[in-house]
């Protein structure tokens, strides 16, 4: 199993180093993996003038899975858009056809105090946000700058979805719901947007194949509100690229820290890119304080979704639960009475628990 490792920028290299420690322990135990690193994001720009250098893309294409840290940083903010680190991640998603983004928001019982919501509202939370990742206003054309009829400058992007793009993500939504509690909530803005009206039509059509799944529809503004009012009403949420971007950040905070949440971005054949949902956190980069658990848990998702190695994934997840139960905490999830530790120490704790 060949894994391309793209550490990226900011805290990326530190957190990836911890996930690699964990994977190497499993390799010593018989998991057959091959790891190869390449520059990506700002690091790609520094090395080759391109956030997704040709050799990095070639490696990612040749690999069975891609493990990513994070990209971006103030150093790159002034670059023209094609050179910005974010373009690296957007292009790799598109190039590899990674249209299905799974973003679980799970609250570990030990972290209930770290959530922004009261324990009685949030304990036991376990949501799966399924975000479409290669369409929508992120990629829609035309986009650009120009002048309107009265000669005023303007900027524009295009929200658009084709039928096949909607069908394939919605199918995965229903299949995911079937594996969990048979509940699917499709989030759109059907009261305003034509794209959303079309989205909803397709969802209703696909639903006919899944009579056992209880389907609901919700406007995205209401969904944002319901997520903080009563998040446990949700099980699987399926939505478009931009709404999913926003709602998944919101949902992450319910779980105590964005530093805890992994993600998987899958193509039609189960190949995937795995990354924490948080960013590169330039303010804490290189300080050994970032939480590596989202990245470690991303490697567990990789073993489960791409390699079908459920037991190995489970071992990683159990080790993470164990260190949390033992009171190990990085700064973002620290509370009185627990043990504060750095990025590397948390990685070592997970290795010890393994
Ligand atoms: C995410 C990020 C990216 C996105 C950025 C870095 C391009 O926010 O993965 O959620 O908007 O998709
Ligand atoms: Mg985001």
Short mmCIF file of C-alpha atoms and ligand atoms in Angstrom, two decimals:
data_model
loop_
_atom_site.label_atom_id
_atom_site.label_comp_id
_atom_site.label_asym_id
_atom_site.label_seq_id
_atom_site.Cartn_x
_atom_site.Cartn_y
_atom_site.Cartn_z
CA UNK A 1 0.00 0.00 0.00
CA UNK A 2 1.66 3.11 -1.26
CA UNK A 3 1.00 6.32 0.63
CA UNK A 4 1.98 9.78 -0.60
CA UNK A 5 2.74 12.00 2.37
CA UNK A 6 2.28 15.74 1.84
CA UNK A 7 3.10 17.54 5.07
CA UNK A 8 2.52 21.05 3.72
CA UNK A 9 2.93 24.20 5.78
CA UNK A 10 2.65 25.66 9.26
CA UNK A 11 1.94 22.93 11.77
CA UNK A 12 1.66 20.40 8.89
CA UNK A 13 5.14 18.89 9.27
CA UNK A 14 4.80 18.51 13.08
CA UNK A 15 1.44 16.80 13.01
CA UNK A 16 2.33 14.60 10.04
CA UNK A 17 5.45 13.47 11.90
CA UNK A 18 3.20 12.12 14.68
CA UNK A 19 0.93 10.26 12.24
CA UNK A 20 4.04 8.74 10.63
CA UNK A 21 5.28 7.55 14.03
CA UNK A 22 1.98 5.77 14.49
CA UNK A 23 1.99 4.24 11.00
CA UNK A 24 5.58 3.05 11.45
CA UNK A 25 4.59 1.21 14.62
CA UNK A 26 1.88 -0.55 12.65
CA UNK A 27 4.39 -1.26 9.88
CA UNK A 28 6.69 -2.92 12.42
CA UNK A 29 3.69 -4.98 13.39
CA UNK A 30 3.15 -6.23 9.86
CA UNK A 31 1.09 -3.56 8.11
CA UNK A 32 2.54 -3.40 4.62
CA UNK A 33 2.92 0.27 3.79
CA UNK A 34 5.32 2.36 1.80
CA UNK A 35 5.58 6.07 2.60
CA UNK A 36 6.92 8.73 0.28
CA UNK A 37 6.97 12.47 0.98
CA UNK A 38 6.69 15.39 -1.44
CA UNK A 39 6.39 19.19 -1.15
CA UNK A 40 2.91 20.68 -1.26
CA UNK A 41 1.18 24.00 -0.67
CA UNK A 42 3.50 26.82 0.37
CA UNK A 43 6.30 24.26 0.65
CA UNK A 44 5.62 23.30 -2.97
CA UNK A 45 5.80 26.94 -3.96
CA UNK A 46 9.08 27.35 -2.08
CA UNK A 47 10.59 24.24 -3.67
CA UNK A 48 9.29 24.54 -7.22
CA UNK A 49 7.26 27.73 -7.56
CA UNK A 50 4.02 25.73 -7.64
CA UNK A 51 1.72 24.74 -4.75
CA UNK A 52 1.14 21.41 -6.49
CA UNK A 53 4.46 20.60 -8.20
CA UNK A 54 4.27 18.12 -11.09
CA UNK A 55 6.24 15.48 -9.16
CA UNK A 56 3.93 15.83 -6.17
CA UNK A 57 0.88 15.34 -8.36
CA UNK A 58 2.53 12.38 -10.09
CA UNK A 59 3.31 10.79 -6.73
CA UNK A 60 -0.26 11.40 -5.51
CA UNK A 61 -1.66 9.85 -8.68
CA UNK A 62 0.59 6.81 -8.43
CA UNK A 63 -0.11 6.26 -4.72
CA UNK A 64 -3.07 4.33 -3.31
CA UNK A 65 -3.76 7.06 -0.78
CA UNK A 66 -2.55 10.51 0.15
CA UNK A 67 -1.95 11.72 3.69
CA UNK A 68 -1.90 15.50 4.03
CA UNK A 69 -0.99 17.91 6.80
CA UNK A 70 -2.21 21.43 6.12
CA UNK A 71 -1.39 24.25 3.74
CA UNK A 72 -1.17 28.02 3.81
CA UNK A 73 0.47 30.82 5.74
CA UNK A 74 0.83 34.60 5.84
CA UNK A 75 4.04 34.36 3.84
CA UNK A 76 2.00 33.27 0.81
CA UNK A 77 -1.03 35.52 1.23
CA UNK A 78 0.13 38.13 -1.24
CA UNK A 79 0.82 35.65 -4.07
CA UNK A 80 -1.45 35.64 -7.12
CA UNK A 81 -4.25 33.09 -6.77
CA UNK A 82 -2.72 30.27 -8.91
CA UNK A 83 0.38 30.20 -6.70
CA UNK A 84 -1.42 30.30 -3.38
CA UNK A 85 -1.17 27.17 -1.22
CA UNK A 86 -4.97 26.73 -1.17
CA UNK A 87 -4.84 26.19 -4.93
CA UNK A 88 -2.67 23.14 -4.27
CA UNK A 89 -5.39 21.49 -2.23
CA UNK A 90 -8.18 22.53 -4.60
CA UNK A 91 -6.25 21.25 -7.63
CA UNK A 92 -5.31 17.94 -6.08
CA UNK A 93 -8.97 17.33 -5.17
CA UNK A 94 -9.98 18.06 -8.75
CA UNK A 95 -7.09 16.18 -10.41
CA UNK A 96 -7.73 13.05 -8.36
CA UNK A 97 -11.51 13.30 -8.65
CA UNK A 98 -11.97 13.36 -4.87
CA UNK A 99 -15.61 14.39 -4.88
CA UNK A 100 -16.79 12.81 -1.63
CA UNK A 101 -15.56 14.49 1.53
CA UNK A 102 -16.40 12.75 4.78
CA UNK A 103 -16.11 14.95 7.83
CA UNK A 104 -17.16 13.21 11.01
CA UNK A 105 -17.89 15.33 14.07
CA UNK A 106 -17.61 13.04 17.06
CA UNK A 107 -17.51 14.17 20.66
CA UNK A 108 -15.31 12.02 22.88
CA UNK A 109 -16.89 11.73 26.35
CA UNK A 110 -13.62 12.94 27.95
CA UNK A 111 -13.82 16.20 25.98
CA UNK A 112 -17.40 17.14 26.75
CA UNK A 113 -16.12 20.03 28.90
CA UNK A 114 -14.11 21.41 25.98
CA UNK A 115 -17.19 21.78 23.76
CA UNK A 116 -18.65 25.23 23.26
CA UNK A 117 -22.08 23.78 24.10
CA UNK A 118 -23.51 22.50 27.36
CA UNK A 119 -22.96 18.79 28.06
CA UNK A 120 -26.70 18.07 28.06
CA UNK A 121 -26.98 19.41 24.51
CA UNK A 122 -23.90 17.85 23.03
CA UNK A 123 -22.81 14.69 24.86
CA UNK A 124 -22.85 11.63 22.64
CA UNK A 125 -22.67 13.73 19.48
CA UNK A 126 -21.77 11.70 16.39
CA UNK A 127 -22.48 13.38 13.05
CA UNK A 128 -21.15 12.63 9.59
CA UNK A 129 -21.00 15.60 7.27
CA UNK A 130 -20.70 14.56 3.67
CA UNK A 131 -19.50 17.48 1.60
CA UNK A 132 -19.33 17.52 -2.20
CA UNK A 133 -15.77 18.56 -2.98
CA UNK A 134 -15.11 19.13 -6.66
CA UNK A 135 -18.02 21.26 -7.86
CA UNK A 136 -20.15 24.22 -6.81
CA UNK A 137 -19.03 27.83 -6.61
CA UNK A 138 -15.51 26.61 -5.77
CA UNK A 139 -14.97 25.51 -9.37
CA UNK A 140 -17.86 27.02 -11.34
CA UNK A 141 -17.12 29.11 -14.40
CA UNK A 142 -17.24 31.89 -15.30
CA UNK A 143 -15.40 33.57 -12.50
CA UNK A 144 -13.35 36.68 -12.45
CA UNK A 145 -13.20 40.41 -12.30
CA UNK A 146 -14.74 42.92 -14.61
CA UNK A 147 -16.86 45.98 -14.90
CA UNK A 148 -20.62 46.08 -14.72
CA UNK A 149 -22.90 48.02 -17.09
CA UNK A 150 -22.39 51.26 -15.20
CA UNK A 151 -18.63 50.92 -15.34
CA UNK A 152 -18.20 49.91 -11.70
CA UNK A 153 -15.62 47.23 -10.89
CA UNK A 154 -17.02 43.86 -9.79
CA UNK A 155 -15.99 40.34 -8.88
CA UNK A 156 -18.01 37.20 -9.65
CA UNK A 157 -18.08 33.44 -9.15
CA UNK A 158 -20.58 30.92 -10.44
CA UNK A 159 -22.46 28.40 -8.36
CA UNK A 160 -23.30 25.42 -10.55
CA UNK A 161 -23.86 21.69 -10.26
CA UNK A 162 -24.39 19.12 -12.97
CA UNK A 163 -26.84 16.27 -12.49
CA UNK A 164 -24.11 13.61 -12.35
CA UNK A 165 -22.15 15.58 -9.76
CA UNK A 166 -25.20 15.75 -7.52
CA UNK A 167 -26.24 12.13 -8.08
CA UNK A 168 -22.92 10.60 -7.12
CA UNK A 169 -22.55 12.49 -3.85
CA UNK A 170 -26.19 11.96 -2.91
CA UNK A 171 -25.79 8.22 -3.57
CA UNK A 172 -22.91 8.17 -1.12
CA UNK A 173 -25.09 10.11 1.31
CA UNK A 174 -27.75 7.42 1.23
CA UNK A 175 -25.22 4.59 1.42
CA UNK A 176 -23.56 6.25 4.41
CA UNK A 177 -26.95 6.71 6.07
CA UNK A 178 -27.70 3.00 5.56
CA UNK A 179 -24.49 2.07 7.38
CA UNK A 180 -25.42 4.33 10.31
CA UNK A 181 -28.94 5.20 11.55
CA UNK A 182 -30.85 5.40 8.26
CA UNK A 183 -31.24 9.16 8.55
CA UNK A 184 -30.13 11.63 5.92
CA UNK A 185 -30.49 15.40 5.96
CA UNK A 186 -29.81 17.21 2.70
CA UNK A 187 -28.82 20.83 3.21
CA UNK A 188 -29.46 23.45 0.52
CA UNK A 189 -30.78 26.96 -0.06
CA UNK A 190 -33.75 25.93 -2.17
CA UNK A 191 -35.80 28.99 -1.24
CA UNK A 192 -33.33 31.24 -3.08
CA UNK A 193 -30.94 29.39 -5.38
CA UNK A 194 -31.71 27.62 -8.65
CA UNK A 195 -28.71 25.34 -8.06
CA UNK A 196 -30.32 24.26 -4.80
CA UNK A 197 -33.73 23.66 -6.37
CA UNK A 198 -32.05 21.36 -8.85
CA UNK A 199 -30.02 19.72 -6.05
CA UNK A 200 -33.21 19.00 -4.12
CA UNK A 201 -34.97 17.54 -7.19
CA UNK A 202 -32.12 15.08 -7.68
CA UNK A 203 -32.02 14.19 -3.99
CA UNK A 204 -35.75 13.37 -4.08
CA UNK A 205 -35.22 11.27 -7.19
CA UNK A 206 -32.30 9.28 -5.74
CA UNK A 207 -34.30 8.79 -2.52
CA UNK A 208 -36.75 6.51 -4.37
CA UNK A 209 -34.03 3.85 -4.37
CA UNK A 210 -33.65 4.11 -0.61
CA UNK A 211 -37.14 3.81 0.91
CA UNK A 212 -35.69 2.76 4.29
CA UNK A 213 -33.73 5.96 4.75
CA UNK A 214 -35.61 8.82 6.43
CA UNK A 215 -34.78 11.85 4.29
CA UNK A 216 -35.17 15.45 5.40
CA UNK A 217 -34.24 18.71 3.72
CA UNK A 218 -33.02 21.79 5.51
CA UNK A 219 -32.02 25.28 4.44
CA UNK A 220 -28.39 25.99 5.17
CA UNK A 221 -29.08 28.97 7.44
CA UNK A 222 -31.45 26.88 9.52
CA UNK A 223 -28.92 24.01 9.57
CA UNK A 224 -26.27 26.40 10.92
CA UNK A 225 -28.69 27.39 13.67
CA UNK A 226 -29.86 23.83 14.43
CA UNK A 227 -26.25 22.66 14.76
CA UNK A 228 -25.79 24.85 17.81
CA UNK A 229 -29.39 24.52 19.08
CA UNK A 230 -29.78 20.75 18.97
CA UNK A 231 -26.93 19.08 17.09
CA UNK A 232 -27.90 15.54 18.02
CA UNK A 233 -30.93 15.71 15.72
CA UNK A 234 -28.47 15.10 12.87
CA UNK A 235 -26.85 11.88 11.80
CA UNK A 236 -25.67 12.13 8.17
CA UNK A 237 -25.75 15.51 6.45
CA UNK A 238 -25.16 15.71 2.70
CA UNK A 239 -24.49 19.08 1.13
CA UNK A 240 -22.62 21.01 -1.53
CA UNK A 241 -19.06 22.22 -1.46
CA UNK A 242 -19.43 25.67 0.06
CA UNK A 243 -22.21 24.91 2.54
CA UNK A 244 -20.22 21.86 3.63
CA UNK A 245 -17.08 23.92 4.11
CA UNK A 246 -18.89 26.25 6.48
CA UNK A 247 -21.03 23.73 8.36
CA UNK A 248 -18.12 21.35 8.95
CA UNK A 249 -16.08 24.07 10.65
CA UNK A 250 -19.09 24.91 12.78
CA UNK A 251 -19.73 21.27 13.70
CA UNK A 252 -16.08 20.77 14.61
CA UNK A 253 -16.31 23.26 17.45
CA UNK A 254 -19.13 21.27 19.05
CA UNK A 255 -16.62 18.51 19.60
CA UNK A 256 -14.30 20.63 21.68
CA UNK A 257 -11.55 21.31 19.22
CA UNK A 258 -11.08 21.48 15.50
CA UNK A 259 -7.76 19.80 16.34
CA UNK A 260 -9.58 16.49 16.86
CA UNK A 261 -11.32 16.00 13.54
CA UNK A 262 -10.05 13.91 10.63
CA UNK A 263 -11.43 13.81 7.12
CA UNK A 264 -11.45 11.61 4.07
CA UNK A 265 -11.85 12.78 0.48
CA UNK A 266 -12.67 9.88 -1.79
CA UNK A 267 -12.87 9.24 -5.51
CA UNK A 268 -15.28 6.81 -7.16
CA UNK A 269 -12.96 3.84 -6.47
CA UNK A 270 -12.11 4.36 -2.83
CA UNK A 271 -8.79 6.07 -3.41
CA UNK A 272 -8.57 8.90 -0.96
CA UNK A 273 -6.82 11.89 0.45
CA UNK A 274 -6.81 12.09 4.22
CA UNK A 275 -6.24 15.24 6.19
CA UNK A 276 -7.22 16.98 9.41
CA UNK A 277 -10.03 19.46 8.81
CA UNK A 278 -8.12 22.25 10.53
CA UNK A 279 -5.71 24.57 8.78
CA UNK A 280 -1.98 25.20 9.02
CA UNK A 281 -2.25 27.42 12.15
CA UNK A 282 0.81 29.57 11.35
CA UNK A 283 0.57 31.29 14.76
CA UNK A 284 1.55 28.10 16.57
CA UNK A 285 3.72 26.47 13.89
CA UNK A 286 7.02 25.04 15.06
CA UNK A 287 6.13 25.47 18.74
CA UNK A 288 5.25 21.84 19.49
CA UNK A 289 1.79 22.78 20.77
CA UNK A 290 -0.51 21.70 17.91
CA UNK A 291 -2.87 18.78 18.43
CA UNK A 292 -1.77 15.87 16.21
CA UNK A 293 -4.85 13.73 16.93
CA UNK A 294 -6.86 14.87 13.89
CA UNK A 295 -3.98 13.80 11.65
CA UNK A 296 -3.47 10.53 13.50
CA UNK A 297 -7.20 9.84 13.20
CA UNK A 298 -7.00 10.73 9.49
CA UNK A 299 -4.49 7.92 9.05
CA UNK A 300 -7.02 5.61 10.73
CA UNK A 301 -9.67 6.73 8.23
CA UNK A 302 -7.18 5.97 5.46
CA UNK A 303 -6.72 2.41 6.68
CA UNK A 304 -10.49 1.97 6.89
CA UNK A 305 -11.76 3.62 3.71
CA UNK A 306 -8.98 3.06 1.18
CA UNK A 307 -7.30 -0.08 2.46
CA UNK A 308 -10.28 -1.83 4.09
CA UNK A 309 -8.14 -2.52 7.15
CA UNK A 310 -10.82 -1.92 9.72
CA UNK A 311 -8.96 -3.65 12.54
CA UNK A 312 -5.84 -1.57 12.09
CA UNK A 313 -7.94 1.60 11.94
CA UNK A 314 -9.68 0.52 15.09
CA UNK A 315 -6.33 0.03 16.83
CA UNK A 316 -5.38 3.64 16.15
CA UNK A 317 -8.77 4.92 17.27
CA UNK A 318 -8.64 2.84 20.45
CA UNK A 319 -5.15 4.19 21.20
CA UNK A 320 -6.44 7.76 20.82
CA UNK A 321 -9.35 7.02 23.16
CA UNK A 322 -6.93 5.52 25.63
CA UNK A 323 -4.64 8.55 25.75
CA UNK A 324 -7.65 10.83 26.21
CA UNK A 325 -8.92 8.62 29.01
CA UNK A 326 -5.48 8.80 30.61
CA UNK A 327 -5.78 12.58 30.66
CA UNK A 328 -3.28 13.42 27.92
CA UNK A 329 -4.15 16.80 26.42
CA UNK A 330 -2.64 19.27 24.00
CA UNK A 331 -3.24 22.94 24.79
CA UNK A 332 -6.44 23.20 22.70
CA UNK A 333 -8.26 20.57 24.77
CA UNK A 334 -6.55 21.13 28.12
CA UNK A 335 -8.70 21.43 31.26
CA UNK A 336 -7.78 21.52 34.94
CA UNK A 337 -6.95 18.07 36.23
CA UNK A 338 -5.59 16.80 32.91
CA UNK A 339 -2.02 16.51 31.69
CA UNK A 340 -0.88 19.16 29.23
CA UNK A 341 1.62 18.01 26.64
CA UNK A 342 3.16 19.02 23.35
CA UNK A 343 2.64 17.71 19.84
CA UNK A 344 5.50 15.20 19.93
CA UNK A 345 4.61 13.96 23.41
CA UNK A 346 1.03 13.36 22.30
CA UNK A 347 2.34 11.36 19.34
CA UNK A 348 4.53 9.35 21.71
CA UNK A 349 1.56 8.76 24.03
CA UNK A 350 -0.48 7.33 21.15
CA UNK A 351 2.46 5.14 20.15
CA UNK A 352 2.76 3.91 23.75
CA UNK A 353 -0.97 3.19 23.85
CA UNK A 354 -0.67 1.17 20.63
C1 LIG B 1 -11.21 23.05 3.88
C2 LIG B 1 -10.48 24.34 3.68
C3 LIG B 1 -10.26 24.55 2.19
C4 LIG B 1 -11.62 24.66 1.55
C5 LIG B 1 -9.36 25.73 1.80
C6 LIG B 1 -8.02 25.66 2.48
C7 LIG B 1 -9.20 25.84 0.32
O1 LIG B 1 -11.17 25.40 4.27
O2 LIG B 1 -10.69 21.99 3.49
O3 LIG B 1 -12.30 23.08 4.44
O4 LIG B 1 -12.22 25.76 1.51
O5 LIG B 1 -12.13 23.64 1.07
MG1 LIG B 2 -12.85 24.79 5.40
#
